[in-house]
XYZ file of C-alpha atoms in Angstrom:
435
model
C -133.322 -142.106 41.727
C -130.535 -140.519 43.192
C -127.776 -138.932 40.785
C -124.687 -138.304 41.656
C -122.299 -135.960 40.141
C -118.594 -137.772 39.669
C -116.568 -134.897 38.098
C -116.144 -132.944 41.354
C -115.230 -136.585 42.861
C -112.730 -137.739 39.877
C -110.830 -134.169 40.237
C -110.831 -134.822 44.213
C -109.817 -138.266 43.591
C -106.942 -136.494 41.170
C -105.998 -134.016 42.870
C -104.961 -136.689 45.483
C -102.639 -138.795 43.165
C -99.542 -136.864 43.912
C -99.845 -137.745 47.559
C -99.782 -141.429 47.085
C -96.883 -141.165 43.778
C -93.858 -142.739 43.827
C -91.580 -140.506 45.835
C -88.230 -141.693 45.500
C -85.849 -141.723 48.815
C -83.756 -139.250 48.217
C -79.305 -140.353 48.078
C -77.901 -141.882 51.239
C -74.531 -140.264 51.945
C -71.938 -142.238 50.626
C -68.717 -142.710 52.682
C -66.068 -143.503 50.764
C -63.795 -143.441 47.968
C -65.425 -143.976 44.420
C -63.712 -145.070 41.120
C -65.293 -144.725 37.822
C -63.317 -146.705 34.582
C -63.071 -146.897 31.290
C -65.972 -145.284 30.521
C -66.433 -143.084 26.695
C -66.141 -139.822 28.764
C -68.079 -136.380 27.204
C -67.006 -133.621 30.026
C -69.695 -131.109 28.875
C -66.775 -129.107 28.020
C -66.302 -130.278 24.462
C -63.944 -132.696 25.394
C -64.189 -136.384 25.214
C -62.208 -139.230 26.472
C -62.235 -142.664 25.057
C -61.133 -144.390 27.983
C -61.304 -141.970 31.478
C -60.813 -142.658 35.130
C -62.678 -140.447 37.648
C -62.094 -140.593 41.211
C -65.023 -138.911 43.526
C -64.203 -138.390 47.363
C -66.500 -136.366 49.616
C -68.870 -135.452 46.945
C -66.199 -133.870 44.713
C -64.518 -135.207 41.708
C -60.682 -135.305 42.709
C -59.540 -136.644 39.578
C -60.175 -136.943 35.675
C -57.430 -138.614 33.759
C -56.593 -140.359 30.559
C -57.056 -144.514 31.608
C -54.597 -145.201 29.174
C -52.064 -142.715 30.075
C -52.377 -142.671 33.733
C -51.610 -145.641 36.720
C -54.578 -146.156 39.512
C -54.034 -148.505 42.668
C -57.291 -149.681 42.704
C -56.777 -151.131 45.944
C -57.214 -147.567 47.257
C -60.766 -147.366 46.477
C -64.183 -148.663 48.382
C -66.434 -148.882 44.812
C -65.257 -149.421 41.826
C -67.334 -149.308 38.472
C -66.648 -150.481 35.520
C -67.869 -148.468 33.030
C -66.141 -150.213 29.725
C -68.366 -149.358 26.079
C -70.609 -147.404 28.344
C -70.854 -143.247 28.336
C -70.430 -140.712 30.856
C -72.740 -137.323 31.166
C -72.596 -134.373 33.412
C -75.987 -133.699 34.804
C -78.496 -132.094 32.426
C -80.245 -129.249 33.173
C -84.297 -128.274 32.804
C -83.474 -124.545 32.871
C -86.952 -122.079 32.971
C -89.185 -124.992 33.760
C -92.420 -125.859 36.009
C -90.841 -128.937 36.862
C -91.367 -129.144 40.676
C -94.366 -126.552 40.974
C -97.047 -129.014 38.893
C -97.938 -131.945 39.174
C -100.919 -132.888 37.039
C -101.682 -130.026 34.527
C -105.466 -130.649 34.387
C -105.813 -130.191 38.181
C -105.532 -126.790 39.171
C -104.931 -127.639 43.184
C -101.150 -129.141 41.879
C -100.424 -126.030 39.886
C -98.483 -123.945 42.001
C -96.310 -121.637 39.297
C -99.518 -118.854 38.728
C -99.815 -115.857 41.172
C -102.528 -112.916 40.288
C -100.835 -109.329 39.526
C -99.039 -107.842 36.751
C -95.694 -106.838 38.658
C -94.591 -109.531 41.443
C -91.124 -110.137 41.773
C -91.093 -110.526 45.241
C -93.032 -114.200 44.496
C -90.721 -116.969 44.995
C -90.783 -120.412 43.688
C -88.100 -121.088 46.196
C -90.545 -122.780 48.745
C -93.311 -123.890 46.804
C -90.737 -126.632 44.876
C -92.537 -130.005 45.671
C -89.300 -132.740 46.348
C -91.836 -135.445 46.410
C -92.995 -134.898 42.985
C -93.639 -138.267 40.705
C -93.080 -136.503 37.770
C -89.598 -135.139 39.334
C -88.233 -138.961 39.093
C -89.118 -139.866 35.626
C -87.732 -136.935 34.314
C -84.287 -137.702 36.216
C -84.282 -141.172 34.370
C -83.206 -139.913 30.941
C -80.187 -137.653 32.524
C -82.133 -134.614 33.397
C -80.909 -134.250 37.347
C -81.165 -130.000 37.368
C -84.478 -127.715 37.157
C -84.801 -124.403 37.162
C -88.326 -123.781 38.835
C -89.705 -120.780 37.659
C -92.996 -118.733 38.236
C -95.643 -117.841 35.367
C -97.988 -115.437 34.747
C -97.877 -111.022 34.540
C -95.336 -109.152 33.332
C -92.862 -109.973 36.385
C -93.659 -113.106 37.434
C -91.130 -113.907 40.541
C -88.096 -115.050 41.263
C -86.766 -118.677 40.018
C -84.507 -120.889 42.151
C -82.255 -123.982 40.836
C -82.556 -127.026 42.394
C -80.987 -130.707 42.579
C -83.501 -133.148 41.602
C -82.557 -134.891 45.148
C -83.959 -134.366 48.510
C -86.096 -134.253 51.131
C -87.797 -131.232 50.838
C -86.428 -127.878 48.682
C -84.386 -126.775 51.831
C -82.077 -129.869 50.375
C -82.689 -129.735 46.807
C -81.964 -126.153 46.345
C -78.386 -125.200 45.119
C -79.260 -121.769 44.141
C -81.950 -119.533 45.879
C -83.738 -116.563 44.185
C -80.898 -116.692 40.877
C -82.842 -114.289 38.577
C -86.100 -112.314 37.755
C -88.352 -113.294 35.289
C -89.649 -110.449 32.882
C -92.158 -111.105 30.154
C -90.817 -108.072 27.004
C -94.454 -106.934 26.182
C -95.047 -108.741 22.951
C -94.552 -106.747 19.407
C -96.509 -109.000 17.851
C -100.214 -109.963 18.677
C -101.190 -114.030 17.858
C -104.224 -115.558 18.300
C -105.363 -118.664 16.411
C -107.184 -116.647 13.517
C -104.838 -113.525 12.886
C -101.146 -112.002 13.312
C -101.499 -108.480 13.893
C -98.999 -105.614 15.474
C -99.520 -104.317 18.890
C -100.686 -101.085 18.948
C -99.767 -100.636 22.534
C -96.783 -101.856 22.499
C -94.670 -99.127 22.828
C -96.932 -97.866 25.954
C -96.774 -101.473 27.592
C -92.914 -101.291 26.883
C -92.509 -97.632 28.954
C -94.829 -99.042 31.342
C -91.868 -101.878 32.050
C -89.019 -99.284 31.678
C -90.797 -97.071 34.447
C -91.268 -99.634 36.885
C -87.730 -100.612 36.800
C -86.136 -96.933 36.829
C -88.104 -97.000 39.902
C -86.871 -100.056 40.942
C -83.032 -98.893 39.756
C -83.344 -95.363 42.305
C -84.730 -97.650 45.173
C -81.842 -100.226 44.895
C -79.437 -97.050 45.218
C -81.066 -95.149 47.969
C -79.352 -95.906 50.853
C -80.969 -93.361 53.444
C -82.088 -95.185 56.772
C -85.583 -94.008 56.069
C -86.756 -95.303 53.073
C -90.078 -97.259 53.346
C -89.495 -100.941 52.392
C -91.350 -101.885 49.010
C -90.913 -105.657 48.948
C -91.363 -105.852 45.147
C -88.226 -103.772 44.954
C -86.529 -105.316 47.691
C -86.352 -108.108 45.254
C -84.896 -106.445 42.580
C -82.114 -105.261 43.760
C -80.091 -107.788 43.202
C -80.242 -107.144 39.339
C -78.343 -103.992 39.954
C -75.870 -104.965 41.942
C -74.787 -107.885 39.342
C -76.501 -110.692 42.573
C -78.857 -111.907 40.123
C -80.294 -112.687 36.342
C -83.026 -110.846 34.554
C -84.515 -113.697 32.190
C -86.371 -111.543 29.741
C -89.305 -113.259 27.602
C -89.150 -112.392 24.501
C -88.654 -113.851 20.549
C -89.185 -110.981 17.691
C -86.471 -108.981 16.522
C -88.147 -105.574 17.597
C -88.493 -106.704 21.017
C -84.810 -108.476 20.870
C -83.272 -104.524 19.791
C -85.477 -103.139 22.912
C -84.409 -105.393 25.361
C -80.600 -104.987 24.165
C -81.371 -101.202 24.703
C -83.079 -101.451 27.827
C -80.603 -103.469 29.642
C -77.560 -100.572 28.811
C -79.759 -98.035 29.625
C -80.557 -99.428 33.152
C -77.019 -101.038 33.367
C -78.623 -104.309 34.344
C -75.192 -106.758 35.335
C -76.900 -110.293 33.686
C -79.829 -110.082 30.989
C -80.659 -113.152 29.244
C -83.116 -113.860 26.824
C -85.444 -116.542 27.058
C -87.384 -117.708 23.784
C -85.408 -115.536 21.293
C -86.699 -117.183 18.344
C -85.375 -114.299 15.859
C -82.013 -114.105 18.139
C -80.252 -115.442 15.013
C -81.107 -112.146 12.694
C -79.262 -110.297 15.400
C -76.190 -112.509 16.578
C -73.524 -109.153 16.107
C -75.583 -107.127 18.143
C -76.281 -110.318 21.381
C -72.288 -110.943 21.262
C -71.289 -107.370 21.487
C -73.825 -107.013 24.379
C -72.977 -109.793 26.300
C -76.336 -111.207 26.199
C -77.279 -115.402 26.197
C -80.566 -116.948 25.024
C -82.180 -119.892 26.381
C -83.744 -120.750 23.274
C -87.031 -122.242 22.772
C -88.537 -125.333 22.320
C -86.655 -127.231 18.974
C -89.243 -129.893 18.575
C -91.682 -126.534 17.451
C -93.175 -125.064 14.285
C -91.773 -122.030 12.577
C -93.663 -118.973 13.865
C -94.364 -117.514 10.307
C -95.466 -118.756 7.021
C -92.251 -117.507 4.971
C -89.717 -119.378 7.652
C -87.370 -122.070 6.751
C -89.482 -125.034 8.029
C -86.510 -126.640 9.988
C -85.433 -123.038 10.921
C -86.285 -123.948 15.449
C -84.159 -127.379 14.613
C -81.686 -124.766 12.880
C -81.545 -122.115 15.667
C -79.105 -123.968 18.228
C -76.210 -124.235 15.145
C -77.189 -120.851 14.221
C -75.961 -119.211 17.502
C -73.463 -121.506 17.915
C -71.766 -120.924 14.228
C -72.137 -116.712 15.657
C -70.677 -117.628 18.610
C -73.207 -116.555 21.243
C -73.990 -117.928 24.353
C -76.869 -120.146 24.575
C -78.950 -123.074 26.327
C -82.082 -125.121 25.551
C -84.828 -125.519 27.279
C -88.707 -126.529 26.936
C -91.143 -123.929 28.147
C -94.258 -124.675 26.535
C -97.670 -127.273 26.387
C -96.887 -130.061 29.307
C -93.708 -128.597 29.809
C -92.903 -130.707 33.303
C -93.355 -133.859 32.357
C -91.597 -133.480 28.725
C -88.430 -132.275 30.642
C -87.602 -135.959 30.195
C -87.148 -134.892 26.223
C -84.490 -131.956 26.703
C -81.442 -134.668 25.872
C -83.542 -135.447 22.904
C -83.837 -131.825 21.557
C -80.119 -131.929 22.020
C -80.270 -134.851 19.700
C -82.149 -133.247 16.889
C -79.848 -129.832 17.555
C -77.278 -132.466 16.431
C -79.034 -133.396 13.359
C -79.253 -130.343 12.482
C -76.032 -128.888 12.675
C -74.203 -129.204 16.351
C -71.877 -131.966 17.084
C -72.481 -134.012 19.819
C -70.154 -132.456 22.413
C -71.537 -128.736 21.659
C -75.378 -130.759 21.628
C -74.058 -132.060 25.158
C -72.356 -128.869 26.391
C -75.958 -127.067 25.054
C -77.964 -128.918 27.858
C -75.141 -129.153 30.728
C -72.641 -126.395 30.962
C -73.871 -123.744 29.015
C -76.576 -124.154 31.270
C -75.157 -123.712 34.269
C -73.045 -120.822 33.186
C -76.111 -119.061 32.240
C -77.895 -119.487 35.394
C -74.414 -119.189 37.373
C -73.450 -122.052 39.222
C -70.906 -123.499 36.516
C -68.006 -123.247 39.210
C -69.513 -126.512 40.611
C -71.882 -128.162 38.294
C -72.461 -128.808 34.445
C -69.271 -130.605 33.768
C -67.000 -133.470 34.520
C -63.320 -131.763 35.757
C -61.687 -131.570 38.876
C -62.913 -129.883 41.799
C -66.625 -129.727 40.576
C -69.268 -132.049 42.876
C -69.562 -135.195 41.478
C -73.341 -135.486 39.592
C -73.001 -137.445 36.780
C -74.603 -140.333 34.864
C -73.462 -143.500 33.095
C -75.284 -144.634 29.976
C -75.060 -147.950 28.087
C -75.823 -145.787 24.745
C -75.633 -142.204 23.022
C -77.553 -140.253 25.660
C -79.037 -137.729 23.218
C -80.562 -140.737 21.262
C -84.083 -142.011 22.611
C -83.280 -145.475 21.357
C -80.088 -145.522 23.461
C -80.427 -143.820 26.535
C -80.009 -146.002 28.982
C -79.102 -144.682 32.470
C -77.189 -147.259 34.786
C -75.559 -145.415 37.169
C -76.294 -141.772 37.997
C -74.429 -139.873 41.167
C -75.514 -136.587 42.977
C -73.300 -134.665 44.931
C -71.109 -137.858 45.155
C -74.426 -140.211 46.464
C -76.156 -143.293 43.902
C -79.250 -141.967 43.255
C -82.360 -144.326 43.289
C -83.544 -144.919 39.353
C -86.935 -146.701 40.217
C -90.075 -144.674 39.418
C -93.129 -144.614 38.462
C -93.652 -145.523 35.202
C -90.863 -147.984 35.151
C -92.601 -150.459 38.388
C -95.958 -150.310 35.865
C -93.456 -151.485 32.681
C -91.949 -153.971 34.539
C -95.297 -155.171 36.470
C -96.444 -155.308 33.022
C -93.710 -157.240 31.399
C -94.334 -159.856 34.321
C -97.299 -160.015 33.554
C -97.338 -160.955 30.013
C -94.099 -162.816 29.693
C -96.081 -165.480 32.594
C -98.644 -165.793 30.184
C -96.712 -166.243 27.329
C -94.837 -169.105 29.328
């Protein structure tokens, strides 16, 4: 009898779902002169308006106003929406995220975030950002229209890029190339799934990292015609110059004090800490320094026994009650396809302390500020591009988000996907029977 072996088959077979996915058209360019009324506005500033017009021409929002304090001739307009009892977002954002560079976790061919080497920041994840993802379009669904594609693996692991979750291919989806560097702190603190032990090289790991970028500091400053091109350094240089981030990885409070060192000592323009899970021991010391945190993961455990055991629900009111900058975001197990969840961590950053317009502004503009395109996206105000979403409920509530309308760059954007042709092939199906 022949035998024949189907796991090499089922991971081909796999490995070829993304091809035939769902891959929505990307937004048609809308001509025209859009109205959007009545609608429970929350601007992602911490401002909210009961009743709000907003007019959107060329892509841009021209106008935000009070309905009931300000006089539209609606004859002036080629769509009109009606957005009465309804509720109005800003984009949300998936910052530090492998949305876009994996498709199915399990299949290593769809994986493209990993590159081999300790020290590459001249790897981009610019160009390997997949615009026909399926995953891509169920995550835009709940509100989440902005990712933040960034590179794993080493010590430097590349260069992220923020894109639109719209387009063609990443030449149209990008909005900015190359934003920051991504720097893993050498870890103070050794885990595995039996002990919790210090590292005893982790003060030789940590002068390893400070050595590579004094290197990288006198390169960036040499400016003799001669110099031999190093491309890894070539890439850096933007983190001297103030041109780009350096998103360091890091969460203990001895590695939180280092990195707040380091950056003075190599004058690095924009640090930001990503993880910073004891950032809220040290809140005097992150405000005098300048320095945000894209915190981790709220739907997690406490990393130690003695913690608080809502203390990663806690963390977002924490920073905000000290007054430094922060974000959320959801690095971590399945991390692409839960992007779908980051207005929901908002909602239990709510429970625990935030009101909803700093929950909102967590996800939207604090995001964009961080990563440094906040002079055109992550709120609703005039002379910002127009990408937006109406819900019928409280977006941050999984029982009530429900997205009607959602514009990029002043274009509808198609809402079909995926999972929601199966639910409603499904619903077909068993409603005919039940008839």
């Amino acid at each position: 009898m022949k035998r024949i072996n189907i796991r090499p088959l089922f991971l081909c077979l796999a490995s070829l779902f993304p091809l035939f996915g769902n891959g929505q058209t990307p937004a048609q360019k809308f001509e025209g002169k859009i109205l959007i009324e009545n609608g429970i506005l929350h601007t992602g500033t911490g401002q909210v308006i009961e009743r709000s017009y907003i007019v959107v021409e060329n892509g841009k929002i021209t106008l935000v106003k009070n309905a009931l304090a300000y006089t539209l001739d609606k004859s002036e307009f080629d769509t009109v929406i009606n957005a009465q009892n309804q509720h109005i977002y800003p984009g949300f954002f998936a910052p530090n995220s492998t949305l876009g560079l994996t498709e199915i976790d399990a299949v290593r061919a769809t994986r493209d975030f990993y590159e081999v080497g300790e020290y590459n920041p001249h790897v981009r994840s610019l160009i390997a950002y997949n615009a026909e993802s399926s995953v891509t379009s169920t995550v835009r669904s709940n509100g989440v229209l902005f990712a933040q594609a960034t590179p794993r693996g080493g010590v430097i692991s590349g260069s992220s890029s923020l894109f639109l979750l719209d387009g063609w291919n990443w030449e149209d989806a990008v909005r900015l190339q190359d934003d920051g560097i991504h720097l893993h702190w050498p870890g103070f603190i050794k885990r595995n799934w039996k002990t919790v032990k210090a590292n005893e090289q982790y003060t030789t790991e940590r002068e390893k990292v400070n050595d590579f970028f004094t290197a990288a500091k006198a390169y960036a400053e040499d400016n003799s015609k001669d110099k031999s091109i190093d491309l890894r350094f070539e890439a850096m240089k933007g983190l001297f110059t103030g041109n780009k981030r350096l998103y360091i990885h890091a969460n203990y409070i001895q590695e939180l004090l280092d990195i707040i060192d380091f950056s003075k000592e190599l004058t690095v323009q924009f640090p930001v800490i990503i993880g910073g899970y004891d950032s809220h021991l040290i809140t005097a010391q992150l405000k005098d320094a300048k320095i945000p945190v894209m915190l981790g993961r709220v739907h997690d455990l406490p990393q130690r026994e003695s913690d608080d055991i809502h203390l990663p629900f806690k963390l977002p009111y924490l920073l905000q009650k000290a007054g430094v900058t922060f974000c959320l975001q959801n690095a971590g197990d399945m991390e692409a396809m839960n992007a779908r969840n980051i207005p929901f961590l908002a909602g239990t950053a709510r429970a625990y302390g935030l009101t909803t317009e700093e929950a909102i502004t967590a996800i939207s503009l604090s995001s964009a500020k961080i990563i440094g395109v906040d002079k055109l996206y992550g709120s609703v105000e005039e002379g910002k591009m127009a990408t937006l979403f109406i819900s019928k409920g409280d977006a941050l509530d999984m029982s009530s988000n429900k997205i009607t309308t959602v514009l990029v760059d002043g274009n509808f954007m198609d809402l079909t996907n995926r999972q929601e042709e199966l639910y409603q092939k499904y619903k077909r199906k068993y409603t005919s029977e039940e008839n």
